[in-house]
Each structure stands twice: as structure tokens, then as C-alpha cells.
Amino acid sequence: MDAFTRFTNQTQGRDRLFRATQYTCMLLRYLLEPKAGKEKVVMKLKKLESSVSTGRKWFRLGNVVHAVQATEQSIHATDLVPRLCLTLANLNRVIYFICDTILWVRSVGLASGINKEKWRTWAARHYYYFLLLSLGRDLYEISLQMERVAHDREKREKSSSQDPLKYSVADEETEWLQSFLLLLFQSLKQHPPLLLDTVKNFCDILNPLDQLGIYKFNPGIIGLVGLVSSIAGMITVAYPQMKLKTR
């Protein structure tokens, strides 16, 4: 209950809740559109999705400041790779929020001479760069975590003093793949914040890929991954210890 109260009292938490609602509407609309007699429900879902999307922009108006602060913090990261990835990622995030704010100004009628498609493309491009760099940081953290787990496993195997089994070439390839997947699973299992951050960034990047035309997805896929990403984001807001920390 305390986590839920803390979650709903934060602007970021309310934005995540609105975002989850928006993508749930998109997913349901995609599932119901082919079915006969569901036209009214689909229309209501479309209107709700549009209203929620517009409402979310109010929560994001101050995000430029938060993105600038995140950039300043990432500059002081001790590890070079996260420092580089996060600093560049947050700079792109700042530009994305600036573009998003300009689009909001146009949508409320404060400025009519803004080229909506151009600014929307710029916003999608910098959001894509932000997520790409964030995923790069996640992959680096995963590789470090896998090295630690592999080192611990090697120490345990040496202490057990078991004779290594012999495999054919084909068996060795299969064994390598199985070992890699098991190592990846164990690494992410031992580091839930890293798992959440990776899942969230991977799900989020599909949206700008679709908007930029790099790879097209149907609205059902976008709605599903958007919902998964929103849930992951809600968890990190409700439970701050689940947020991936900068070293």
C-alpha cells in the first residue's frame, strides 16, 4: 500500500499509469477491430487512447529539466562506458523532450506555424538514439555481470575437483550455446534492476523503429510492448531499489 501511495503521488508514476492505459487501449483496439459488432467499443477505445496521450504531455512538460539533471549526473559516472553511453543518451533525451514540448505547443494552438511531421520525426529519431545508447549500456552491464557469474562458477567447479566430460565438436557447440544461455539467465536473475531496464528499453525501441520506418510493426505489437514497458517503469517508480543505478 505504501508503494502504491508513493507511486501515485509522483508525476512520473502517474505518467506511467497513463502510458499503460494508452497502450492497453491500443492493444484492445487492435484485437477488437476485426470482430463484427465491436465498432462502438473500438471507437471509444480510440478516443480514450487519444485523450490519455494528450493528457500525458502535461506530465512530460518538466522532463527537460530532469533530463538535463540526469545528464549532469551521468558525467560523473566512474566507469567510462556507462559514462559515455548515459551522457550521450541523456543529451538525446533532452532534445527529444524539447521536440515533444514544441509538438505540445502546436497541439494546444499556441503556435500554428510549426511543421508537425518534421518535429515528430526529429523527436522519434532522438528517442531512438537515446534508447539505442541505453541498450548499449545495458549490454555492457550484462557482460560484466556474466563475467562475475562465470568467475564464481569456475571457482566452484575447481573446488569440486570433477573431471571434465568429453564432447564431440557438435556437442561442444551445443554445450557452448546452452552454457551461454544459462549464464545469461543466471546473470539477469541475480540482477533484477538490470533485467527490468533491458526489457523496458528493448520494448520501447520498437516504437521509434516503427515511426522512423526502419522496421514496421502492427499496432498490436506496439500496444503489447508499450504495456510491458509501462509495467516495468511502474515497478521502478513504486520500488526505487529496482531502478538500475549508475556506477
Short mmCIF file of C-alpha atoms in Angstrom, two decimals:
data_model
loop_
_atom_site.label_atom_id
_atom_site.label_comp_id
_atom_site.label_asym_id
_atom_site.label_seq_id
_atom_site.Cartn_x
_atom_site.Cartn_y
_atom_site.Cartn_z
CA MET A 1 0.00 0.00 0.00
CA ASP A 2 2.85 2.38 0.83
CA ALA A 3 4.48 1.61 -2.50
CA PHE A 4 1.21 2.32 -4.34
CA THR A 5 0.73 5.62 -2.49
CA ARG A 6 4.29 6.67 -3.23
CA PHE A 7 3.77 5.65 -6.85
CA THR A 8 0.57 7.63 -7.46
CA ASN A 9 1.91 10.72 -5.68
CA GLN A 10 4.75 11.06 -8.19
CA THR A 11 4.27 12.75 -11.55
CA GLN A 12 6.42 10.06 -13.15
CA GLY A 13 4.21 7.39 -11.60
CA ARG A 14 1.03 8.98 -12.92
CA ASP A 15 2.62 9.28 -16.36
CA ARG A 16 3.46 5.55 -16.30
CA LEU A 17 -0.14 4.78 -15.32
CA PHE A 18 -1.49 6.91 -18.16
CA ARG A 19 1.01 5.31 -20.53
CA ALA A 20 -0.10 1.81 -19.54
CA THR A 21 -3.73 2.85 -20.14
CA GLN A 22 -2.86 4.31 -23.55
CA TYR A 23 -1.11 1.16 -24.77
CA THR A 24 -3.78 -1.10 -23.29
CA CYS A 25 -6.35 0.78 -25.37
CA MET A 26 -4.16 0.39 -28.46
CA LEU A 27 -3.79 -3.36 -27.88
CA LEU A 28 -7.50 -3.91 -27.20
CA ARG A 29 -8.45 -1.82 -30.23
CA TYR A 30 -6.19 -3.97 -32.43
CA LEU A 31 -7.71 -7.17 -31.07
CA LEU A 32 -11.33 -5.98 -31.41
CA GLU A 33 -11.16 -4.25 -34.82
CA PRO A 34 -11.52 -7.46 -36.90
CA LYS A 35 -14.58 -8.58 -34.92
CA ALA A 36 -18.06 -7.67 -36.13
CA GLY A 37 -20.29 -5.56 -33.91
CA LYS A 38 -17.39 -4.03 -31.97
CA GLU A 39 -17.26 -0.73 -33.88
CA LYS A 40 -18.60 1.38 -30.98
CA VAL A 41 -16.20 -0.18 -28.49
CA VAL A 42 -13.28 0.36 -30.87
CA MET A 43 -14.27 4.00 -31.36
CA LYS A 44 -14.47 4.57 -27.59
CA LEU A 45 -11.07 2.95 -27.11
CA LYS A 46 -9.61 5.15 -29.85
CA LYS A 47 -11.00 8.30 -28.21
CA LEU A 48 -9.74 7.23 -24.78
CA GLU A 49 -6.31 6.44 -26.21
CA SER A 50 -6.14 9.89 -27.83
CA SER A 51 -7.29 11.64 -24.64
CA VAL A 52 -4.79 9.79 -22.48
CA SER A 53 -1.98 10.52 -24.96
CA THR A 54 -2.81 14.24 -24.81
CA GLY A 55 -3.02 14.17 -21.01
CA ARG A 56 0.39 12.51 -20.74
CA LYS A 57 2.02 15.52 -22.40
CA TRP A 58 1.16 17.63 -19.33
CA PHE A 59 3.15 15.24 -17.14
CA ARG A 60 6.15 15.46 -19.51
CA LEU A 61 6.44 19.25 -19.62
CA GLY A 62 9.05 19.35 -16.85
CA ASN A 63 11.02 16.36 -18.12
CA VAL A 64 13.55 18.57 -19.94
CA VAL A 65 14.85 19.70 -16.56
CA HIS A 66 15.01 16.12 -15.26
CA ALA A 67 16.85 15.01 -18.41
CA VAL A 68 19.41 17.81 -18.01
CA GLN A 69 19.94 16.78 -14.37
CA ALA A 70 20.37 13.13 -15.44
CA THR A 71 22.98 14.25 -17.99
CA GLU A 72 24.93 16.10 -15.29
CA GLN A 73 24.83 13.03 -13.04
CA SER A 74 25.94 10.63 -15.79
CA ILE A 75 29.04 12.75 -16.48
CA HIS A 76 30.30 11.78 -13.01
CA ALA A 77 29.91 8.01 -13.51
CA THR A 78 33.13 6.20 -12.57
CA ASP A 79 33.07 3.62 -15.38
CA LEU A 80 33.95 5.01 -18.81
CA VAL A 81 31.44 3.00 -20.90
CA PRO A 82 28.33 3.82 -18.81
CA ARG A 83 29.52 7.43 -18.54
CA LEU A 84 29.80 7.77 -22.31
CA CYS A 85 26.60 5.86 -23.13
CA LEU A 86 24.45 7.57 -20.49
CA THR A 87 25.74 11.07 -21.18
CA LEU A 88 25.06 10.78 -24.92
CA ALA A 89 21.75 9.02 -24.23
CA ASN A 90 20.55 11.76 -21.88
CA LEU A 91 21.62 14.50 -24.28
CA ASN A 92 19.42 12.87 -26.93
CA ARG A 93 16.68 12.59 -24.32
CA VAL A 94 16.89 16.34 -23.68
CA ILE A 95 16.48 17.03 -27.41
CA TYR A 96 13.59 14.55 -27.57
CA PHE A 97 11.71 16.33 -24.77
CA ILE A 98 12.35 19.72 -26.41
CA CYS A 99 10.82 18.38 -29.65
CA ASP A 100 7.95 16.87 -27.66
CA THR A 101 7.28 20.21 -25.94
CA ILE A 102 7.24 22.00 -29.30
CA LEU A 103 4.72 19.44 -30.60
CA TRP A 104 2.60 20.06 -27.48
CA VAL A 105 2.71 23.84 -28.11
CA ARG A 106 1.37 23.21 -31.61
CA SER A 107 -1.32 20.76 -30.43
CA VAL A 108 -2.82 23.28 -27.97
CA GLY A 109 -2.85 26.00 -30.62
CA LEU A 110 -0.19 28.29 -29.13
CA ALA A 111 1.78 28.21 -32.41
CA SER A 112 0.31 27.24 -35.77
CA GLY A 113 3.38 27.58 -38.00
CA ILE A 114 5.16 24.51 -36.63
CA ASN A 115 5.82 21.66 -39.06
CA LYS A 116 4.28 18.78 -37.12
CA GLU A 117 5.73 15.94 -39.22
CA LYS A 118 9.26 17.36 -39.17
CA TRP A 119 9.31 17.79 -35.38
CA ARG A 120 7.67 14.41 -34.86
CA THR A 121 10.40 12.77 -36.96
CA TRP A 122 13.11 14.59 -35.03
CA ALA A 123 11.54 13.53 -31.73
CA ALA A 124 11.36 9.88 -32.86
CA ARG A 125 14.97 9.97 -34.11
CA HIS A 126 16.43 11.33 -30.87
CA TYR A 127 14.25 8.99 -28.80
CA TYR A 128 15.64 6.13 -30.89
CA TYR A 129 19.23 7.29 -30.27
CA PHE A 130 18.50 7.59 -26.55
CA LEU A 131 17.17 4.02 -26.37
CA LEU A 132 19.96 2.62 -28.57
CA LEU A 133 22.63 4.10 -26.28
CA SER A 134 20.70 2.95 -23.19
CA LEU A 135 20.62 -0.59 -24.58
CA GLY A 136 24.36 -0.33 -25.24
CA ARG A 137 24.86 0.46 -21.56
CA ASP A 138 22.60 -2.48 -20.62
CA LEU A 139 24.61 -4.89 -22.80
CA TYR A 140 27.83 -3.68 -21.20
CA GLU A 141 26.40 -4.20 -17.71
CA ILE A 142 25.14 -7.66 -18.74
CA SER A 143 28.63 -8.62 -19.98
CA LEU A 144 30.16 -7.56 -16.65
CA GLN A 145 27.53 -9.47 -14.73
CA MET A 146 28.11 -12.58 -16.87
CA GLU A 147 31.85 -12.35 -16.23
CA ARG A 148 31.24 -12.27 -12.48
CA VAL A 149 28.84 -15.23 -12.59
CA ALA A 150 31.23 -17.21 -14.83
CA HIS A 151 34.14 -16.48 -12.47
CA ASP A 152 32.12 -17.66 -9.47
CA ARG A 153 31.08 -20.81 -11.32
CA GLU A 154 34.68 -21.54 -12.31
CA LYS A 155 35.79 -21.26 -8.70
CA ARG A 156 33.06 -23.68 -7.63
CA GLU A 157 33.97 -26.16 -10.37
CA LYS A 158 37.64 -26.08 -9.35
CA SER A 159 36.75 -26.70 -5.73
CA SER A 160 34.53 -29.67 -6.67
CA SER A 161 37.52 -31.30 -8.50
CA GLN A 162 35.33 -33.09 -11.06
CA ASP A 163 36.88 -34.46 -14.24
CA PRO A 164 35.69 -32.58 -17.35
CA LEU A 165 33.45 -34.54 -19.71
CA LYS A 166 34.49 -35.08 -23.32
CA TYR A 167 32.25 -33.94 -26.17
CA SER A 168 32.29 -34.16 -29.93
CA VAL A 169 32.55 -30.96 -31.99
CA ALA A 170 28.75 -30.84 -32.43
CA ASP A 171 28.26 -31.48 -28.71
CA GLU A 172 30.73 -28.72 -27.86
CA GLU A 173 28.77 -26.20 -29.97
CA THR A 174 25.50 -27.21 -28.34
CA GLU A 175 27.11 -27.15 -24.92
CA TRP A 176 28.53 -23.65 -25.58
CA LEU A 177 25.11 -22.30 -26.56
CA GLN A 178 23.44 -23.91 -23.55
CA SER A 179 26.14 -22.59 -21.23
CA PHE A 180 25.83 -19.09 -22.69
CA LEU A 181 22.03 -19.01 -22.30
CA LEU A 182 22.25 -20.44 -18.78
CA LEU A 183 24.91 -17.87 -17.87
CA LEU A 184 22.76 -15.06 -19.30
CA PHE A 185 19.71 -16.31 -17.37
CA GLN A 186 21.64 -16.58 -14.11
CA SER A 187 23.20 -13.13 -14.59
CA LEU A 188 19.86 -11.41 -15.14
CA LYS A 189 18.21 -13.43 -12.37
CA GLN A 190 20.81 -12.17 -9.91
CA HIS A 191 20.38 -8.57 -11.06
CA PRO A 192 16.61 -7.75 -11.36
CA PRO A 193 17.15 -3.99 -11.96
CA LEU A 194 19.31 -4.79 -14.98
CA LEU A 195 16.68 -7.21 -16.28
CA LEU A 196 13.91 -4.62 -15.89
CA ASP A 197 15.95 -1.87 -17.56
CA THR A 198 16.88 -4.12 -20.50
CA VAL A 199 13.30 -5.31 -21.03
CA LYS A 200 11.97 -1.75 -20.81
CA ASN A 201 14.50 -0.30 -23.29
CA PHE A 202 14.07 -3.20 -25.72
CA CYS A 203 10.28 -2.83 -25.69
CA ASP A 204 10.49 0.97 -26.01
CA ILE A 205 12.81 0.94 -29.02
CA LEU A 206 10.24 -0.83 -31.20
CA ASN A 207 8.10 2.33 -31.24
CA PRO A 208 10.66 4.69 -32.85
CA LEU A 209 11.74 1.87 -35.17
CA ASP A 210 8.15 1.82 -36.42
CA GLN A 211 7.76 5.62 -36.54
CA LEU A 212 11.00 6.09 -38.48
CA GLY A 213 10.10 3.33 -40.93
CA ILE A 214 13.20 1.28 -40.06
CA TYR A 215 11.01 -1.73 -39.30
CA LYS A 216 7.22 -1.62 -39.34
CA PHE A 217 5.17 -3.27 -36.61
CA ASN A 218 1.40 -3.64 -36.34
CA PRO A 219 -0.44 -1.67 -33.63
CA GLY A 220 -0.96 -4.86 -31.62
CA ILE A 221 2.80 -5.38 -31.20
CA ILE A 222 3.35 -1.71 -30.34
CA GLY A 223 0.50 -1.84 -27.82
CA LEU A 224 1.82 -5.04 -26.20
CA VAL A 225 5.44 -3.92 -25.84
CA GLY A 226 4.29 -0.48 -24.71
CA LEU A 227 2.22 -2.08 -21.97
CA VAL A 228 5.12 -4.33 -20.87
CA SER A 229 7.47 -1.33 -20.83
CA SER A 230 4.97 0.72 -18.83
CA ILE A 231 4.61 -2.03 -16.22
CA ALA A 232 8.41 -2.25 -15.92
CA GLY A 233 8.55 1.52 -15.47
CA MET A 234 5.79 1.44 -12.85
CA ILE A 235 7.75 -1.15 -10.86
CA THR A 236 10.87 1.05 -10.79
CA VAL A 237 8.82 4.05 -9.64
CA ALA A 238 6.96 2.12 -6.91
CA TYR A 239 10.14 0.33 -5.80
CA PRO A 240 13.17 2.64 -6.30
CA GLN A 241 15.57 -0.19 -5.41
CA MET A 242 14.56 -1.86 -8.69
CA LYS A 243 15.92 1.05 -10.72
CA LEU A 244 19.31 0.40 -12.35
CA LYS A 245 21.90 2.51 -10.56
CA THR A 246 24.73 4.41 -12.25
CA ARG A 247 28.15 3.30 -11.05
#
